[in-house]
Amino acid sequence: MLYRDMIVDNTYQVCEEIGAGGMGVIFLAYHIRLGKYVVMKKIKNPTAQISMLRNEVDILKSLHHQYLPQVYDFISFEGDLYTIIDYIEGYDLKYYIDNGIEVTEGQLIKWLRQLCEVLEYLHTHEPRILHTDIKPANIIVQPSGDICLIDFGISLLGDDQIKGLSYEYSSPEQNYNVTCLREHNYDYLLDLDERTDIYSLGVTFYQLITLITPSCLYELPPTLENMYYPVSEPLAKIIDKAISFDREARYNSVAEMLKAIDNMYKLGTKYKYYITVQIVSSVLACLMIISGVFIVINQLNNNRLSAFESDYNSYLSALNRNDTQTAINQAKLLLNSSQYKALMDEKTICEIYQGLGGCYFDSGDYRNASACYAKATEYAAASDSGDSICRDHALSLIEEGRIQEADTVLQELIAKYPDSASGDIIIAQLKSKEGNYTEAKQYAHDAISKAGDADTRYTAYLILGDICSKTGDTVAASDAYESAKNLSENAVILRRYGAEQLQLAAGSNNVTYYMNARKAYQRIYDDYAPTENDVFNLAQCYLMSGDVNGAQNAITMLEKYAANHPDSCLTYIMLAISADAANDAGTADYCRKAHDLFVKSSNSDKSAISSEVLDRIKALYQTYVKEAW
């Protein structure tokens, strides 16, 4: 079992678990000797012959291509087997699809060509290598704009037939082989060849263009040529040929497909017509401008500007309400829209990336946060907040465990802004991560003393509060959060302040603390985007603050929240507890609803409910429903 900061084989320092792939669980690790990040992939089947696995990894280690990650090693650790592979920065094509990121035809052709190049390299290797698991999640777009094809855990070497499958992207012959294996019809297995990778590649690009996954398990998809999407006829023809159900109708090799890409202009009359139309349209546009029709164009630009202002204001509004998901969606809309690019100067782009980074940071997605802050840094010259961008970038890297990179950003900040308090804030957080809380507090206090603006002072108080909270100094943490709240009130600081006040209340049973916490959570509920835990804590404050109508107020508030979140198990648990306190006739119904939702909840949602709360609802269920929970 790997855990954070564990040193494996005296070489690899584990950073975090980052997902699962064809081989099994995937960990991000730091190669101490090489000074770079790598991926450790745990092999799912450790019972397989180690000699065979090592032979396969040795073959993969021999691969060297600019669009492939480098395979470094194959190790055994505590009974588990791992392969060590380059960590590739960037976003996979699944991220592009899930987030609706606009992709131009030029990008599509570039990526398709690069993938054909790397597949030709694999298919002509000795022994031949079929990838067999090409899909959006296994294709990463690097910061350079080039792709990288990852996850060789289930590649087919030589005459092997099948080691893994992604049904929606796998070829018909792969799915047929799986059926045969399940039915033990080993004599009917089909030999797989290069065309199975060609099919999966075609499906990936079909989905990238249409956002539809044309799974061959159900029915044949409509051809791109017969659908209205903004791609040229030649590109549509290439994709349609690649995903032919009959593999005899596909390209016989990737080299043949690559040749078709290089000769796209020969593939159809529509493409020539398309070019002609563009030329004619340009001439007509010039004539229209000369004729004074520029008024229409001006109106279109005004409409575009109006739409941008509306979307930008929606983004700012969501940001101010701390409605992180809406703000994230609006920021992506602004940044990814080709129509809006010409309307934004570098300062606006910088501010959007900085705000987007803050949304990701507040939601605990530090990887995306650091990526957004890095983008904001590119435009920081046009902004007045360069030091705060560097500061937030470093803080997100620290939370992500990328300490060396955070230190690099810190040195750059000190060089650019030698008198900035942001450097002290970063050092305070670094010291805190090391467990050196005494020095961490001192640097936080230094930052508060040096801070010349409210934002820096706010961040310094926030960091100080976090440090004090870690050391169990609840009073000091609460005071620091209150100071931050007075400088800039938002849901993040109200939530932290409310939590510390509840801690103080639990330790002293002082009603004043409950009242302070209630004010904080009530403000979140009224003016921001409350989470389920915010609502739960507010209800708890109503019950404990000594208000005679507290229980009834809690019921009213919880019912309102439940109307918009009917599947919230925790809300109905709190409704049952509040109804019991108010002697409400609906207590039994709330208990039943809470139980039904609890049964349907995932294990992670169940584990998030404290044992104290769970014991309470179990007792109420027994009392009112007359059954065991």
Short mmCIF file of C-alpha atoms in Angstrom, two decimals, residues 64-295:
data_model
loop_
_atom_site.label_atom_id
_atom_site.label_comp_id
_atom_site.label_asym_id
_atom_site.label_seq_id
_atom_site.Cartn_x
_atom_site.Cartn_y
_atom_site.Cartn_z
CA HIS A 64 11.73 6.19 -28.06
CA HIS A 65 9.33 8.52 -29.82
CA GLN A 66 8.47 12.19 -29.28
CA TYR A 67 4.76 11.36 -28.89
CA LEU A 68 5.25 8.53 -26.37
CA PRO A 69 6.12 8.70 -22.66
CA GLN A 70 9.41 7.07 -21.74
CA VAL A 71 9.14 3.81 -19.76
CA TYR A 72 11.95 3.75 -17.16
CA ASP A 73 11.68 0.77 -14.88
CA PHE A 74 9.82 -2.28 -13.60
CA ILE A 75 9.96 -2.84 -9.83
CA SER A 76 8.52 -5.11 -7.18
CA PHE A 77 7.57 -3.47 -3.86
CA GLU A 78 5.83 -5.15 -0.91
CA GLY A 79 4.41 -7.86 -3.16
CA ASP A 80 3.07 -5.45 -5.80
CA LEU A 81 4.51 -4.80 -9.25
CA TYR A 82 4.89 -1.32 -10.73
CA THR A 83 6.07 0.16 -13.99
CA ILE A 84 7.72 3.59 -13.87
CA ILE A 85 6.82 5.92 -16.73
CA ASP A 86 7.30 9.59 -17.62
CA TYR A 87 4.74 11.95 -16.09
CA ILE A 88 3.21 13.91 -18.96
CA GLU A 89 1.89 17.39 -18.20
CA GLY A 90 -1.23 18.65 -19.93
CA TYR A 91 -4.88 17.73 -20.35
CA ASP A 92 -6.25 14.63 -22.02
CA LEU A 93 -8.76 14.81 -24.85
CA LYS A 94 -11.47 13.62 -22.45
CA TYR A 95 -11.00 16.90 -20.59
CA TYR A 96 -11.49 18.76 -23.88
CA ILE A 97 -14.67 16.79 -24.60
CA ASP A 98 -16.12 17.01 -21.07
CA ASN A 99 -15.53 20.76 -20.90
CA GLY A 100 -16.69 21.58 -24.43
CA ILE A 101 -13.36 23.18 -25.36
CA GLU A 102 -13.43 24.44 -28.93
CA VAL A 103 -11.00 22.61 -31.23
CA THR A 104 -10.23 23.97 -34.68
CA GLU A 105 -9.93 21.76 -37.75
CA GLY A 106 -6.25 22.68 -37.90
CA GLN A 107 -5.72 21.28 -34.40
CA LEU A 108 -7.71 18.14 -35.26
CA ILE A 109 -5.58 17.46 -38.33
CA LYS A 110 -2.34 18.16 -36.44
CA TRP A 111 -3.24 15.75 -33.61
CA LEU A 112 -4.56 13.09 -35.99
CA ARG A 113 -1.36 13.24 -38.00
CA GLN A 114 0.84 13.00 -34.89
CA LEU A 115 -1.12 9.98 -33.64
CA CYS A 116 -0.79 8.29 -37.00
CA GLU A 117 2.96 8.89 -36.86
CA VAL A 118 3.34 7.31 -33.43
CA LEU A 119 1.04 4.38 -34.29
CA GLU A 120 3.03 3.69 -37.45
CA TYR A 121 6.15 3.60 -35.24
CA LEU A 122 4.49 1.07 -32.91
CA HIS A 123 2.96 -1.07 -35.66
CA THR A 124 6.28 -1.40 -37.51
CA HIS A 125 8.26 -2.12 -34.35
CA GLU A 126 9.79 -5.57 -33.90
CA PRO A 127 7.88 -7.17 -32.25
CA ARG A 128 4.81 -5.37 -33.52
CA ILE A 129 2.93 -3.41 -30.84
CA LEU A 130 -0.79 -2.74 -30.99
CA HIS A 131 -1.99 -0.21 -28.46
CA THR A 132 -5.61 -1.62 -28.28
CA ASP A 133 -6.86 1.05 -25.86
CA ILE A 134 -6.85 4.29 -27.83
CA LYS A 135 -9.42 6.66 -26.35
CA PRO A 136 -9.61 10.35 -25.34
CA ALA A 137 -8.41 9.65 -21.79
CA ASN A 138 -5.20 8.12 -23.16
CA ILE A 139 -4.25 11.04 -25.40
CA ILE A 140 -2.72 14.04 -23.63
CA VAL A 141 -2.28 17.47 -25.18
CA GLN A 142 1.00 18.78 -23.78
CA PRO A 143 1.67 22.46 -23.01
CA SER A 144 3.57 22.62 -26.33
CA GLY A 145 0.35 21.72 -28.18
CA ASP A 146 1.69 18.32 -29.26
CA ILE A 147 -0.01 15.09 -28.21
CA CYS A 148 1.32 12.18 -26.19
CA LEU A 149 -0.17 8.68 -26.41
CA ILE A 150 -0.16 7.05 -22.97
CA ASP A 151 -1.17 3.82 -21.18
CA PHE A 152 0.58 0.83 -22.73
CA GLY A 153 -0.54 -1.42 -19.88
CA ILE A 154 -2.77 -3.48 -22.15
CA SER A 155 -0.87 -3.18 -25.43
CA LEU A 156 -0.67 -6.31 -27.51
CA LEU A 157 2.82 -7.55 -28.22
CA GLY A 158 3.41 -9.88 -31.15
CA ASP A 159 0.67 -12.50 -31.39
CA ASP A 160 -1.08 -11.81 -28.06
CA GLN A 161 -4.81 -11.40 -28.50
CA ILE A 162 -6.45 -9.47 -25.70
CA LYS A 163 -5.50 -8.03 -22.32
CA GLY A 164 -8.03 -5.25 -21.86
CA LEU A 165 -10.95 -3.43 -23.41
CA SER A 166 -12.73 -0.06 -23.42
CA TYR A 167 -16.03 -1.08 -24.95
CA GLU A 168 -17.11 2.26 -26.42
CA TYR A 169 -13.82 2.76 -28.25
CA SER A 170 -12.88 -0.84 -29.04
CA SER A 171 -13.26 -2.24 -32.54
CA PRO A 172 -16.04 -4.70 -33.44
CA GLU A 173 -13.47 -7.50 -33.69
CA GLN A 174 -12.20 -6.75 -30.17
CA ASN A 175 -15.72 -6.90 -28.78
CA TYR A 176 -16.37 -10.09 -30.72
CA ASN A 177 -13.26 -11.69 -29.19
CA VAL A 178 -14.45 -10.78 -25.69
CA THR A 179 -17.76 -12.53 -26.39
CA CYS A 180 -15.87 -15.61 -27.56
CA LEU A 181 -13.68 -15.64 -24.47
CA ARG A 182 -16.70 -15.36 -22.19
CA GLU A 183 -18.36 -18.27 -23.96
CA HIS A 184 -15.05 -20.23 -24.08
CA ASN A 185 -15.18 -20.37 -27.89
CA TYR A 186 -11.42 -20.09 -28.24
CA ASP A 187 -11.40 -21.59 -31.76
CA TYR A 188 -13.35 -18.64 -33.16
CA LEU A 189 -11.07 -15.83 -32.01
CA LEU A 190 -10.12 -13.28 -34.66
CA ASP A 191 -6.54 -12.18 -35.21
CA LEU A 192 -6.22 -8.50 -34.40
CA ASP A 193 -4.10 -6.20 -36.53
CA GLU A 194 -3.36 -2.50 -37.12
CA ARG A 195 -6.95 -1.84 -38.18
CA THR A 196 -8.22 -2.24 -34.61
CA ASP A 197 -6.14 0.78 -33.53
CA ILE A 198 -7.30 2.68 -36.63
CA TYR A 199 -10.93 2.09 -35.58
CA SER A 200 -10.34 3.35 -32.01
CA LEU A 201 -8.48 6.39 -33.34
CA GLY A 202 -11.40 7.19 -35.65
CA VAL A 203 -13.94 6.83 -32.83
CA THR A 204 -11.89 9.19 -30.64
CA PHE A 205 -11.90 11.92 -33.29
CA TYR A 206 -15.55 11.29 -34.14
CA GLN A 207 -16.37 12.01 -30.50
CA LEU A 208 -14.02 15.01 -30.41
CA ILE A 209 -15.92 16.54 -33.35
CA THR A 210 -19.50 15.55 -32.46
CA LEU A 211 -19.35 14.90 -28.66
CA ILE A 212 -21.09 11.59 -29.53
CA THR A 213 -19.42 8.23 -28.86
CA PRO A 214 -20.31 5.93 -31.81
CA SER A 215 -20.20 2.61 -29.96
CA CYS A 216 -20.36 -0.34 -32.33
CA LEU A 217 -22.09 -2.37 -29.59
CA TYR A 218 -25.46 -0.86 -30.35
CA GLU A 219 -25.86 0.53 -33.85
CA LEU A 220 -23.79 1.99 -36.64
CA PRO A 221 -23.30 5.74 -36.19
CA PRO A 222 -24.35 8.26 -38.85
CA THR A 223 -21.42 9.23 -41.04
CA LEU A 224 -19.81 12.61 -40.47
CA GLU A 225 -20.47 13.42 -44.12
CA ASN A 226 -24.21 13.21 -43.44
CA MET A 227 -24.07 15.34 -40.29
CA TYR A 228 -23.68 19.08 -39.98
CA TYR A 229 -20.40 19.74 -38.20
CA PRO A 230 -17.81 22.42 -39.00
CA VAL A 231 -15.25 20.11 -40.58
CA SER A 232 -14.30 19.78 -44.21
CA GLU A 233 -15.50 16.91 -46.38
CA PRO A 234 -12.00 15.34 -46.72
CA LEU A 235 -11.53 15.13 -42.92
CA ALA A 236 -15.04 13.69 -42.54
CA LYS A 237 -14.23 11.06 -45.19
CA ILE A 238 -11.05 10.02 -43.32
CA ILE A 239 -12.85 9.61 -39.98
CA ASP A 240 -15.81 7.77 -41.57
CA LYS A 241 -13.46 5.31 -43.31
CA ALA A 242 -11.51 4.71 -40.08
CA ILE A 243 -14.66 3.72 -38.13
CA SER A 244 -16.09 1.35 -40.74
CA PHE A 245 -17.73 -1.61 -39.00
CA ASP A 246 -16.19 -3.94 -41.57
CA ARG A 247 -12.44 -3.78 -41.03
CA GLU A 248 -11.86 -4.59 -44.72
CA ALA A 249 -13.38 -1.17 -45.50
CA ARG A 250 -10.97 0.65 -43.18
CA TYR A 251 -7.47 1.78 -44.04
CA ASN A 252 -5.21 -1.26 -44.26
CA SER A 253 -2.44 0.50 -42.34
CA VAL A 254 -1.75 3.72 -40.51
CA ALA A 255 0.70 4.64 -43.28
CA GLU A 256 -2.21 4.54 -45.74
CA MET A 257 -4.30 6.73 -43.41
CA LEU A 258 -1.40 9.15 -43.01
CA LYS A 259 -1.09 9.42 -46.79
CA ALA A 260 -4.81 10.27 -47.00
CA ILE A 261 -4.32 13.05 -44.42
CA ASP A 262 -1.40 14.48 -46.43
CA ASN A 263 -3.55 14.43 -49.59
CA MET A 264 -6.79 15.71 -48.08
CA TYR A 265 -7.35 18.23 -50.84
CA LYS A 266 -7.84 15.38 -53.33
CA LEU A 267 -10.63 13.67 -51.41
CA GLY A 268 -13.72 15.45 -52.68
CA THR A 269 -15.37 18.18 -54.70
CA LYS A 270 -17.04 19.70 -51.64
CA TYR A 271 -13.65 20.76 -50.31
CA LYS A 272 -12.82 22.65 -53.51
CA TYR A 273 -16.31 24.13 -53.45
CA TYR A 274 -15.72 25.12 -49.83
CA ILE A 275 -12.52 26.99 -50.78
CA THR A 276 -14.28 28.66 -53.72
CA VAL A 277 -17.11 29.78 -51.49
CA GLN A 278 -14.62 31.27 -49.04
CA ILE A 279 -12.96 33.27 -51.83
CA VAL A 280 -16.25 34.43 -53.30
CA SER A 281 -17.54 35.32 -49.85
CA SER A 282 -14.44 37.40 -49.20
CA VAL A 283 -14.91 39.31 -52.47
CA LEU A 284 -18.59 39.88 -51.73
CA ALA A 285 -17.74 41.03 -48.24
CA CYS A 286 -15.37 43.62 -49.66
CA LEU A 287 -18.06 44.80 -52.08
CA MET A 288 -20.55 45.03 -49.24
CA ILE A 289 -18.17 47.13 -47.18
CA ILE A 290 -17.56 49.42 -50.13
CA SER A 291 -21.34 49.70 -50.57
CA GLY A 292 -21.81 50.75 -46.98
CA VAL A 293 -23.09 47.44 -45.65
CA PHE A 294 -20.48 47.74 -42.87
CA ILE A 295 -23.40 48.96 -40.72
#
